[in-house]
Amino acid sequence: MKSLTSAFMLRLERHAELTTTEREIFERLEKDSVSRKKRSPVLDPSRADARIAIMKSGWAVSRATSVSGQSTITQIFMPGDIVGLADLGFSLPPHDVQMQTDGAVCLIDRRTLSQLGHDHPRLWSLLLSMASLEEVALRDRLHTITRLSAEDRLIHFILSMKSRAAQLTDQPSDRFPLHMSQKDIGDALGLTDIYVNRLMRKLSSTGQIDVARPYIRIIDRDGWTKRVGYKDRYANLDTSWIASAAS
Amino acid sequence: MKSLTSAFMLRLERHAELTTTEREIFERLEKDSVSRKKRSPVLDPSRADARIAIMKSGWAVSRATSVSGQSTITQIFMPGDIVGLADLGFSLPPHDVQMQTDGAVCLIDRRTLSQLGHDHPRLWSLLLSMASLEEVALRDRLHTITRLSAEDRLIHFILSMKSRAAQLTDQPSDRFPLHMSQKDIGDALGLTDIYVNRLMRKLSSTGQIDVARPYIRIIDRDGWTKRVGYKDRYANLDTSWIASAAS
DNA sequence: CGCGGGTTTGAGCCTACTCAACAGATGTGG
DNA sequence: CCACATCTGTTGAGTAGGCTCAAACCCGCG
């Protein structure tokens, strides 16, 4: 079961039956990985065409920065996620992606990907489906940020991080690692680090979470889910419409 | 020049050379259109598999709604846009899409799309590129909403609507139609209608915009662009990495 | 031991919200 | 063609949620 060592394969297989040929192709994509230190850029600016990466291990975040120096974390990448999928249409990376912890990534250049997709059309459908997951989660986050109170935003965020952590293991529990400082959480939610701190204190002092950095435990997940109207977009990817593999 | 009647084709050809075969395929996708009245759903719930639509004319918006009844406009669709591209991975539509003006749409079901993509792999690359445009614009909006003042948010929004309007015409000007009430604008920006109103009044009384509903004219676009750090993501789609069409 | 990154707490303030009322426009049914 | 309802825009007054500024504290690390 060599393929189980790869979070990316694990995720793909969770959603769709792969042929042995396809499995070989995806495995080849992950053959060479390079390690990356915390805070270093995921994509190598010197390799202009290597603009896609599969996260092998570690976390990364994508940030948008404004003139005033304020920044927003627009995406959080965990093992098995694909970095740069949403940037395919751009000649220059629109937002920059940095490692959030130490880790390793597999770089893929776009022409290789394009060629692979040409030979194996189902690859595109799968990638597009995965991109669509990202985007829907992003739209959910947009909604929570614009319309929920700071406390509910934080709760929604913790729930979504828990969902994503659950994808990476077969024994999900309500305890999971959150490799982000309170300032980072603020950058993801549009709050100040100070206010995030007050909220976290409040949640833990009222017994809603247990914090033991970097781990966090959600005490009443169902209650929270109902309270903020959380929907787990990651759990069910529908790939039934994709044409079955040729032969 | 029959193809010029289609905003969708116009947009595709702006970004990539199409072969005659490909052109025929895309034209066929748009063959049958159905008209839709303002405020009616774009996708027909009775046709469960028809989950993609190309906007033929009119505007549509996608909304996320929360338990409290608050809603956020997560996407705005104009002629030539593809509705439902980002929802491909879901068995049920995650957010609902309604017409914002009267108009017409072409419904496409997912299996048809999948089959087409199987026969013409470049289709997927193009769709993924277009989806990536959407997503990057969405991330920009997320950033402006989380980190900019209400006034700058509104300015950023008007600039982005202008960019999109510009895609639909060959003679772009700083005057363009905005088919949204102040409440809708608020739903897109995370503001109340009342506050949007105050801001609009301020912008027009200080000579920054001219309003003649539904048209709006930006007076100093360069100044605004610099002020809020606006980047026009729609102007340049990079498709150079896509493998050229077979034969 | 000093330093830097992250966390914690206090005090005061401002941006954008709420509530309320009205004017204009638009539409709709009789 | 009018009467009425509904939607949209406008303005005022008061409020509060999350911000800013400031200062400690904790901990790992060189």
Coordinates of C-alpha atoms (C1' of nucleotides) in Angstrom, one line a residue:
Chain A
M1 CA 0.0 0.0 0.0
K2 CA 2.7 2.4 -1.0
S3 CA 0.2 4.9 -2.2
L4 CA -1.2 5.5 1.2
T5 CA 2.0 7.4 2.1
S6 CA 0.7 10.2 0.0
A7 CA -1.9 12.5 1.3
F8 CA -2.7 13.6 -2.3
M9 CA -3.4 10.0 -3.5
L10 CA -5.3 9.3 -0.3
R11 CA -7.6 12.2 -1.1
L12 CA -8.1 11.4 -4.7
E13 CA -8.9 7.8 -4.0
R14 CA -11.4 9.0 -1.4
H15 CA -13.4 10.6 -4.2
A16 CA -12.9 8.5 -7.3
E17 CA -11.9 5.1 -8.5
L18 CA -8.6 5.4 -10.3
T19 CA -7.3 3.0 -13.0
T20 CA -3.9 1.6 -12.5
T21 CA -2.6 3.8 -15.3
E22 CA -4.0 6.9 -13.7
R23 CA -2.6 5.9 -10.3
E24 CA 0.9 5.5 -11.9
I25 CA 0.6 9.0 -13.4
F26 CA -0.4 10.7 -10.2
E27 CA 2.4 8.8 -8.4
R28 CA 4.9 10.1 -10.9
L29 CA 3.8 13.6 -10.3
E30 CA 4.9 13.2 -6.7
K31 CA 8.1 11.5 -7.4
D32 CA 10.5 14.3 -6.6
S33 CA 9.9 16.5 -3.6
V34 CA 11.9 19.4 -2.2
S35 CA 11.9 20.4 1.4
R36 CA 10.9 23.9 2.5
K37 CA 11.5 25.8 5.7
K38 CA 8.9 27.7 7.6
R39 CA 8.3 31.2 6.1
S40 CA 10.0 30.4 2.8
P41 CA 8.1 30.7 -0.5
V42 CA 6.6 27.5 -1.7
L43 CA 7.1 28.2 -5.4
D44 CA 10.6 28.9 -6.6
P45 CA 10.7 32.2 -8.3
S46 CA 13.7 31.1 -10.3
R47 CA 11.8 28.3 -11.9
A48 CA 9.2 30.4 -13.6
D49 CA 7.3 27.6 -15.1
A50 CA 7.0 25.5 -12.0
R51 CA 3.9 27.1 -10.8
I52 CA 2.0 24.2 -9.3
A53 CA 2.9 22.3 -6.2
I54 CA 1.5 19.4 -4.3
M55 CA 1.9 19.7 -0.6
K56 CA 3.8 16.7 0.6
S57 CA 4.0 17.6 4.2
G58 CA 3.6 20.8 6.3
W59 CA 1.2 23.7 6.0
A60 CA 1.4 26.7 3.7
V61 CA -0.7 29.9 3.4
S62 CA -1.4 32.3 0.6
R63 CA -1.6 36.0 1.5
A64 CA -3.0 39.1 -0.2
T65 CA -1.3 42.3 0.9
S66 CA -2.5 45.8 0.5
V67 CA -0.8 49.1 0.1
S68 CA -1.1 49.8 3.8
G69 CA 0.7 46.6 4.7
Q70 CA -2.3 44.8 6.0
S71 CA -2.5 41.2 4.9
T72 CA -5.2 38.6 4.5
I73 CA -4.7 34.9 4.5
T74 CA -6.7 33.8 1.5
Q75 CA -5.9 30.1 1.5
I76 CA -4.5 27.6 3.8
F77 CA -2.8 24.5 2.4
M78 CA -2.4 21.2 4.1
P79 CA -0.7 18.0 3.0
G80 CA -2.4 16.7 -0.2
D81 CA -3.6 20.2 -1.3
I82 CA -2.6 21.6 -4.6
V83 CA -0.9 25.0 -4.5
G84 CA -1.4 27.3 -7.5
L85 CA -4.4 25.5 -9.1
A86 CA -6.4 28.7 -8.9
D87 CA -3.6 30.8 -10.4
L88 CA -3.3 28.8 -13.6
G89 CA -4.7 31.6 -15.7
F90 CA -2.1 34.1 -14.6
S91 CA 1.4 34.8 -15.9
L92 CA 2.5 36.1 -12.6
P93 CA 1.3 34.6 -9.3
P94 CA -1.4 36.9 -8.0
H95 CA -0.9 36.2 -4.4
D96 CA 2.2 34.7 -2.7
V97 CA 2.3 31.5 -0.9
Q98 CA 4.7 30.8 2.0
M99 CA 5.3 27.8 4.1
Q100 CA 3.5 28.1 7.5
T101 CA 5.5 25.2 9.0
D102 CA 8.5 23.2 7.8
G103 CA 7.6 20.7 5.1
A104 CA 8.1 19.4 1.6
V105 CA 6.5 20.0 -1.7
C106 CA 6.4 18.5 -5.2
L107 CA 6.8 21.1 -8.0
I108 CA 5.1 20.6 -11.3
D109 CA 5.3 22.8 -14.2
R110 CA 2.3 23.9 -16.1
R111 CA 3.2 22.4 -19.5
T112 CA 3.7 19.0 -18.0
L113 CA 0.3 19.3 -16.4
S114 CA -1.3 20.4 -19.6
Q115 CA 0.3 17.6 -21.5
L116 CA -0.8 15.1 -18.9
G117 CA -4.3 16.4 -19.1
H118 CA -4.2 16.2 -22.8
D119 CA -3.4 12.5 -22.6
H120 CA -5.7 11.7 -19.7
P121 CA -8.8 14.0 -19.8
R122 CA -10.2 12.7 -16.6
L123 CA -7.3 14.4 -14.8
W124 CA -8.8 17.8 -15.6
S125 CA -12.2 16.9 -14.4
L126 CA -10.8 15.8 -11.1
L127 CA -8.6 18.9 -10.7
L128 CA -11.5 21.1 -11.6
S129 CA -13.6 19.3 -9.0
M130 CA -11.0 19.9 -6.4
A131 CA -10.6 23.5 -7.4
S132 CA -14.3 23.8 -7.0
L133 CA -14.1 22.6 -3.5
E134 CA -11.6 25.3 -2.6
E135 CA -13.8 27.9 -4.2
V136 CA -16.9 27.0 -2.5
A137 CA -15.2 26.9 0.9
L138 CA -13.8 30.3 0.0
R139 CA -17.2 31.7 -0.7
D140 CA -18.5 30.3 2.6
R141 CA -15.7 32.1 4.3
L142 CA -16.4 35.3 2.5
H143 CA -20.0 35.0 3.8
T144 CA -19.0 34.3 7.4
I145 CA -16.6 37.2 7.4
T146 CA -19.0 39.7 6.0
R147 CA -22.1 38.7 8.0
L148 CA -21.2 36.9 11.2
S149 CA -20.0 38.3 14.5
A150 CA -16.3 38.0 15.3
E151 CA -17.1 35.1 17.7
D152 CA -19.1 33.2 15.2
R153 CA -16.5 33.8 12.6
L154 CA -13.9 32.2 14.8
I155 CA -16.1 29.3 15.6
H156 CA -16.8 28.7 11.9
F157 CA -13.1 28.9 11.2
I158 CA -12.2 26.3 13.8
L159 CA -14.9 24.0 12.5
S160 CA -13.6 24.3 9.0
M161 CA -10.0 23.6 10.1
K162 CA -11.3 20.6 11.9
S163 CA -13.0 19.3 8.7
R164 CA -9.8 19.7 6.8
A165 CA -7.7 18.0 9.4
A166 CA -10.2 15.1 9.4
Q167 CA -9.5 14.6 5.7
L168 CA -5.9 13.7 6.6
T169 CA -6.6 10.8 9.0
D170 CA -8.8 7.8 9.2
Q171 CA -9.5 8.3 12.9
P172 CA -11.0 11.7 13.1
S173 CA -11.4 13.2 16.5
D174 CA -12.4 16.6 17.7
R175 CA -8.8 17.3 18.7
F176 CA -6.5 18.5 15.9
P177 CA -3.4 20.7 15.3
L178 CA -3.7 24.3 14.3
H179 CA -0.4 25.6 13.2
M180 CA -1.3 29.3 13.3
S181 CA -0.6 32.1 15.7
Q182 CA -3.4 34.3 16.9
K183 CA -2.2 36.9 14.5
D184 CA -2.4 34.5 11.6
I185 CA -5.9 33.6 12.6
G186 CA -6.8 37.2 12.7
D187 CA -5.4 37.6 9.2
A188 CA -7.6 34.7 8.0
L189 CA -10.7 36.2 9.7
G190 CA -10.2 39.9 9.3
L191 CA -9.7 40.5 13.0
T192 CA -6.9 41.9 15.1
D193 CA -4.6 39.5 16.9
I194 CA -5.7 41.2 20.2
Y195 CA -9.4 40.5 19.6
V196 CA -8.7 37.0 18.5
N197 CA -7.0 36.5 21.8
R198 CA -9.9 37.8 23.8
L199 CA -12.2 35.5 21.9
M200 CA -10.0 32.5 22.3
R201 CA -9.8 33.2 26.1
K202 CA -13.5 33.5 26.2
L203 CA -14.1 30.3 24.4
S204 CA -11.7 28.3 26.5
S205 CA -12.8 29.9 29.8
T206 CA -16.4 29.0 29.0
G207 CA -15.4 25.5 28.3
Q208 CA -16.1 25.5 24.5
I209 CA -12.5 24.6 23.6
D210 CA -9.4 23.1 25.1
V211 CA -6.2 24.6 24.0
A212 CA -2.9 22.8 24.2
R213 CA -0.8 24.3 21.5
P214 CA -0.6 23.5 18.8
Y215 CA -3.6 21.3 19.5
I216 CA -7.1 22.4 20.0
R217 CA -10.2 20.4 21.0
I218 CA -13.7 21.3 20.2
I219 CA -16.0 20.4 23.0
D220 CA -19.5 20.6 21.5
R221 CA -19.1 20.3 17.7
D222 CA -22.8 19.7 17.0
G223 CA -23.8 22.7 19.0
W224 CA -21.3 24.9 17.2
T225 CA -22.3 23.5 13.8
K226 CA -25.9 24.4 14.3
R227 CA -25.1 27.8 15.8
V228 CA -23.1 29.1 12.9
G229 CA -24.8 27.1 10.2
Y230 CA -21.6 25.3 9.3
K231 CA -21.5 23.0 6.3
D232 CA -18.7 20.6 5.7
R233 CA -17.9 21.1 2.1
Y234 CA -14.9 18.8 2.2
A235 CA -16.7 15.6 3.1
N236 CA -18.5 14.8 -0.1
L237 CA -17.1 15.5 -3.5
D238 CA -19.5 14.4 -6.2
T239 CA -17.6 12.9 -9.1
S240 CA -20.4 10.8 -10.5
W241 CA -20.8 13.0 -13.6
I242 CA -17.2 12.5 -14.7
A243 CA -17.0 10.2 -17.8
S244 CA -15.5 6.9 -16.8
A245 CA -11.9 6.2 -17.7
A246 CA -11.3 5.1 -21.3
S247 CA -10.9 1.4 -21.5
Chain B
M1 CA -19.3 37.1 -37.9
K2 CA -22.1 35.2 -36.3
S3 CA -19.9 34.3 -33.3
L4 CA -19.6 37.9 -32.3
T5 CA -23.2 37.8 -31.2
S6 CA -22.1 35.6 -28.3
A7 CA -20.4 37.2 -25.3
F8 CA -19.0 33.8 -24.3
M9 CA -17.3 33.2 -27.7
L10 CA -16.1 36.8 -27.7
R11 CA -14.4 36.2 -24.4
L12 CA -12.9 32.9 -25.3
E13 CA -11.4 34.2 -28.5
R14 CA -10.0 37.1 -26.6
H15 CA -7.8 34.6 -24.7
A16 CA -7.0 31.8 -27.0
E17 CA -6.9 30.9 -30.7
L18 CA -9.6 28.3 -31.3
T19 CA -9.6 25.8 -34.1
T20 CA -12.7 25.7 -36.3
T21 CA -13.7 22.4 -34.7
E22 CA -13.5 23.9 -31.3
R23 CA -15.4 26.9 -32.4
E24 CA -18.2 24.7 -33.6
I25 CA -18.3 22.9 -30.3
F26 CA -18.6 26.0 -28.3
E27 CA -21.2 27.3 -30.6
R28 CA -23.2 24.2 -30.2
L29 CA -23.1 24.6 -26.4
E30 CA -25.0 27.9 -26.9
K31 CA -27.5 26.7 -29.4
D32 CA -30.6 26.6 -27.2
S33 CA -31.2 29.3 -24.7
V34 CA -34.1 29.9 -22.4
S35 CA -35.2 33.2 -21.1
R36 CA -35.3 34.0 -17.4
K37 CA -37.1 36.7 -15.5
K38 CA -35.5 38.9 -12.9
R39 CA -35.3 37.2 -9.5
S40 CA -36.0 33.7 -10.9
P41 CA -33.5 30.9 -10.4
V42 CA -31.0 30.5 -13.2
L43 CA -30.7 26.7 -12.9
D44 CA -33.9 24.7 -13.2
P45 CA -34.3 22.6 -10.1
S46 CA -36.5 20.1 -12.1
R47 CA -33.6 19.3 -14.4
A48 CA -31.2 18.0 -11.8
D49 CA -28.4 17.4 -14.2
A50 CA -28.4 20.7 -16.0
R51 CA -26.1 22.3 -13.5
I52 CA -24.0 24.5 -15.7
A53 CA -25.3 27.6 -17.6
I54 CA -23.8 30.1 -19.9
M55 CA -25.2 33.6 -19.4
K56 CA -26.5 34.7 -22.8
S57 CA -27.9 38.1 -21.6
G58 CA -28.7 39.7 -18.4
W59 CA -27.0 39.6 -15.0
A60 CA -27.3 37.0 -12.2
V61 CA -26.0 36.8 -8.7
S62 CA -25.1 33.9 -6.4
R63 CA -26.0 34.3 -2.7
A64 CA -25.0 32.6 0.5
T65 CA -27.6 32.9 3.2
S66 CA -27.1 32.4 6.9
V67 CA -29.4 31.2 9.7
S68 CA -30.2 34.8 10.7
G69 CA -31.4 35.6 7.2
Q70 CA -28.5 37.8 6.3
S71 CA -27.2 37.1 2.8
T72 CA -24.0 37.8 0.9
I73 CA -23.6 38.0 -2.8
T74 CA -20.7 35.8 -3.5
Q75 CA -20.6 36.1 -7.3
I76 CA -21.9 38.3 -10.0
F77 CA -22.5 36.9 -13.4
M78 CA -22.6 38.9 -16.6
P79 CA -23.1 37.8 -20.2
G80 CA -20.5 35.3 -21.2
D81 CA -19.9 34.1 -17.7
I82 CA -20.4 30.5 -16.7
V83 CA -22.7 29.8 -13.8
G84 CA -22.0 26.7 -11.8
L85 CA -18.4 26.1 -12.8
A86 CA -17.3 26.3 -9.2
D87 CA -20.1 24.0 -8.1
L88 CA -19.0 21.0 -10.2
G89 CA -17.8 19.0 -7.3
F90 CA -21.1 19.1 -5.5
S91 CA -24.2 17.0 -5.8
L92 CA -26.4 19.8 -4.5
P93 CA -25.8 23.4 -5.5
P94 CA -24.0 25.0 -2.5
H95 CA -25.3 28.5 -3.1
D96 CA -28.3 29.5 -5.1
V97 CA -28.1 31.7 -8.2
Q98 CA -30.8 34.0 -9.3
M99 CA -31.3 36.4 -12.2
Q100 CA -30.5 40.0 -11.2
T101 CA -32.1 41.3 -14.4
D102 CA -34.3 39.7 -17.1
G103 CA -32.1 37.7 -19.5
A104 CA -31.5 34.4 -21.1
V105 CA -29.2 31.5 -20.3
C106 CA -28.0 28.3 -22.0
L107 CA -28.3 25.2 -19.8
I108 CA -25.7 22.5 -20.1
D109 CA -25.7 19.3 -18.2
R110 CA -22.6 17.9 -16.6
R111 CA -22.3 14.7 -18.5
T112 CA -22.4 16.5 -21.8
L113 CA -19.6 18.7 -20.5
S114 CA -17.6 15.8 -19.3
Q115 CA -18.0 14.0 -22.5
L116 CA -17.0 17.1 -24.5
G117 CA -14.0 17.5 -22.3
H118 CA -13.1 13.9 -22.9
D119 CA -13.1 14.4 -26.6
H120 CA -11.5 17.9 -26.6
P121 CA -9.1 18.1 -23.7
R122 CA -8.2 21.8 -24.3
L123 CA -11.8 22.6 -23.3
W124 CA -10.9 21.7 -19.7
S125 CA -7.8 23.8 -19.6
L126 CA -9.7 26.8 -20.8
L127 CA -12.5 26.3 -18.3
L128 CA -10.1 25.8 -15.5
S129 CA -8.3 29.0 -16.5
M130 CA -11.6 30.9 -16.5
A131 CA -12.5 29.4 -13.1
S132 CA -9.2 30.5 -11.8
L133 CA -9.9 34.1 -12.9
E134 CA -13.1 33.9 -10.8
E135 CA -11.3 32.6 -7.9
V136 CA -8.5 35.1 -7.9
A137 CA -11.0 37.9 -8.2
L138 CA -12.9 36.4 -5.3
R139 CA -9.8 36.3 -3.1
D140 CA -9.1 39.9 -3.9
R141 CA -12.6 40.7 -2.8
L142 CA -12.1 38.7 0.4
H143 CA -9.0 40.8 1.1
T144 CA -10.7 44.1 0.5
I145 CA -13.6 43.2 2.6
T146 CA -11.5 42.1 5.5
R147 CA -8.9 44.8 5.5
L148 CA -10.2 48.0 3.7
S149 CA -12.4 50.7 5.0
A150 CA -16.0 50.8 3.8
E151 CA -15.3 53.6 1.4
D152 CA -12.2 51.9 -0.1
R153 CA -14.2 48.7 -0.4
L154 CA -16.9 50.4 -2.4
I155 CA -14.3 52.1 -4.6
H156 CA -12.6 48.7 -5.2
F157 CA -15.9 47.2 -6.0
I158 CA -16.9 49.9 -8.5
L159 CA -13.5 49.5 -10.2
S160 CA -13.9 45.8 -10.5
M161 CA -17.4 46.1 -12.0
K162 CA -16.0 48.5 -14.5
S163 CA -13.3 46.0 -15.5
R164 CA -15.9 43.4 -16.1
A165 CA -18.2 45.7 -18.0
A166 CA -15.2 46.5 -20.2
Q167 CA -14.8 42.9 -21.1
L168 CA -18.2 43.1 -22.8
T169 CA -17.5 45.9 -25.2
D170 CA -14.9 47.0 -27.6
Q171 CA -15.1 50.6 -26.7
P172 CA -14.6 50.7 -23.0
S173 CA -15.4 53.9 -21.3
D174 CA -15.5 54.9 -17.6
R175 CA -19.3 54.9 -17.8
F176 CA -21.0 51.6 -17.4
P177 CA -24.3 50.1 -16.1
L178 CA -24.5 48.7 -12.6
H179 CA -27.7 46.7 -12.2
M180 CA -27.7 46.5 -8.4
S181 CA -29.6 48.3 -5.7
Q182 CA -27.7 49.8 -2.9
K183 CA -28.9 46.9 -0.8
D184 CA -27.4 44.5 -3.2
I185 CA -24.1 46.4 -3.2
G186 CA -24.2 46.1 0.5
D187 CA -24.7 42.4 0.3
A188 CA -21.7 42.2 -2.0
L189 CA -19.5 44.2 0.3
G190 CA -20.7 43.3 3.8
L191 CA -22.2 46.7 4.5
T192 CA -25.7 47.9 5.2
D193 CA -27.7 49.5 2.5
I194 CA -27.9 52.6 4.6
Y195 CA -24.2 53.0 4.9
V196 CA -23.7 52.2 1.2
N197 CA -26.1 55.1 0.5
R198 CA -24.2 57.5 2.6
L199 CA -21.0 56.5 0.9
M200 CA -22.5 56.8 -2.6
R201 CA -23.8 60.3 -1.7
K202 CA -20.4 61.3 -0.5
L203 CA -18.6 60.0 -3.6
S204 CA -21.0 61.8 -5.9
S205 CA -21.1 65.0 -3.9
T206 CA -17.3 65.2 -3.9
G207 CA -17.3 64.7 -7.6
Q208 CA -15.7 61.2 -7.7
I209 CA -18.6 59.6 -9.5
D210 CA -21.6 60.6 -11.6
V211 CA -24.7 58.5 -11.0
A212 CA -27.5 58.3 -13.6
R213 CA -29.1 55.0 -12.8
P214 CA -28.4 52.4 -13.8
Y215 CA -25.3 54.0 -15.2
I216 CA -22.4 55.2 -13.2
R217 CA -19.3 57.1 -14.3
I218 CA -15.9 57.0 -12.6
I219 CA -14.2 60.3 -12.7
D220 CA -10.6 59.6 -11.7
R221 CA -10.0 56.0 -12.4
D222 CA -6.2 56.1 -12.1
G223 CA -6.4 57.9 -8.8
W224 CA -8.8 55.3 -7.4
T225 CA -6.7 52.4 -8.8
K226 CA -3.7 53.7 -7.0
R227 CA -5.6 54.5 -3.8
V228 CA -7.0 51.1 -3.2
G229 CA -4.3 49.1 -5.0
Y230 CA -6.7 47.7 -7.5
K231 CA -5.5 45.1 -9.9
D232 CA -7.5 44.2 -13.0
R233 CA -7.4 40.4 -13.0
Y234 CA -9.8 40.2 -16.0
A235 CA -7.6 41.9 -18.5
N236 CA -4.9 39.3 -19.0
L237 CA -5.6 35.6 -19.0
D238 CA -2.5 33.6 -19.6
T239 CA -3.2 30.6 -21.8
S240 CA 0.3 30.1 -23.2
W241 CA 0.9 27.0 -21.2
I242 CA -2.0 25.1 -22.6
A243 CA -1.0 22.4 -25.1
S244 CA -1.9 23.5 -28.6
A245 CA -4.9 21.8 -30.2
A246 CA -4.3 18.4 -31.6
S247 CA -3.8 18.6 -35.4
Chain C
dC1 C1' 21.0 36.7 30.2
dG2 C1' 18.9 39.4 26.7
dC3 C1' 16.1 39.1 22.7
dG4 C1' 12.2 38.2 19.7
dG5 C1' 7.9 36.1 18.8
dG6 C1' 3.8 35.2 20.6
dT7 C1' 0.1 35.9 24.3
dT8 C1' -2.5 38.5 27.7
dT9 C1' -4.9 42.4 29.8
dG10 C1' -6.6 47.4 30.3
dA11 C1' -8.6 51.9 28.7
dG12 C1' -10.6 54.6 25.4
dC13 C1' -12.3 55.5 20.8
dC14 C1' -14.3 55.3 16.0
dT15 C1' -16.4 53.1 12.2
dA16 C1' -20.1 51.2 10.7
dC17 C1' -24.5 49.5 12.7
dT18 C1' -29.5 50.0 14.4
dC19 C1' -33.8 52.1 14.6
dA20 C1' -36.9 55.3 12.7
dA21 C1' -39.2 58.0 9.4
dC22 C1' -40.2 59.8 4.9
dA23 C1' -39.8 60.6 -0.2
dG24 C1' -39.8 58.7 -4.9
dA25 C1' -40.2 55.3 -8.1
dT26 C1' -42.2 51.2 -9.7
dG27 C1' -45.5 48.0 -10.3
dT28 C1' -50.1 45.8 -10.0
dG29 C1' -54.7 44.8 -9.8
dG30 C1' -59.2 46.6 -10.1
Chain D
dC1 C1' -56.3 55.3 -14.9
dC2 C1' -56.3 55.4 -10.1
dA3 C1' -55.3 53.3 -5.5
dC4 C1' -52.4 50.8 -3.0
dA5 C1' -48.4 48.0 -1.9
dT6 C1' -43.7 47.3 -2.4
dC7 C1' -39.2 48.4 -3.4
dT8 C1' -35.5 51.8 -3.4
dG9 C1' -33.2 55.8 -1.9
dT10 C1' -32.4 59.5 1.7
dT11 C1' -31.5 61.6 6.1
dG12 C1' -31.2 61.9 11.3
dA13 C1' -29.9 60.3 16.0
dG14 C1' -27.9 57.2 19.0
dT15 C1' -25.2 52.9 19.8
dA16 C1' -21.8 49.1 20.1
dG17 C1' -18.5 45.8 18.3
dG18 C1' -14.2 45.5 17.3
dC19 C1' -10.2 48.7 16.8
dT20 C1' -5.9 51.3 18.6
dC21 C1' -2.5 52.2 21.7
dA22 C1' 0.2 50.7 25.5
dA23 C1' 2.4 47.7 28.6
dA24 C1' 3.4 43.3 30.7
dC25 C1' 4.3 38.5 30.6
dC26 C1' 5.8 34.0 29.0
dC27 C1' 8.8 31.0 26.7
dG28 C1' 12.3 29.1 23.9
dC29 C1' 16.7 30.2 22.1
dG30 C1' 21.2 32.1 21.0

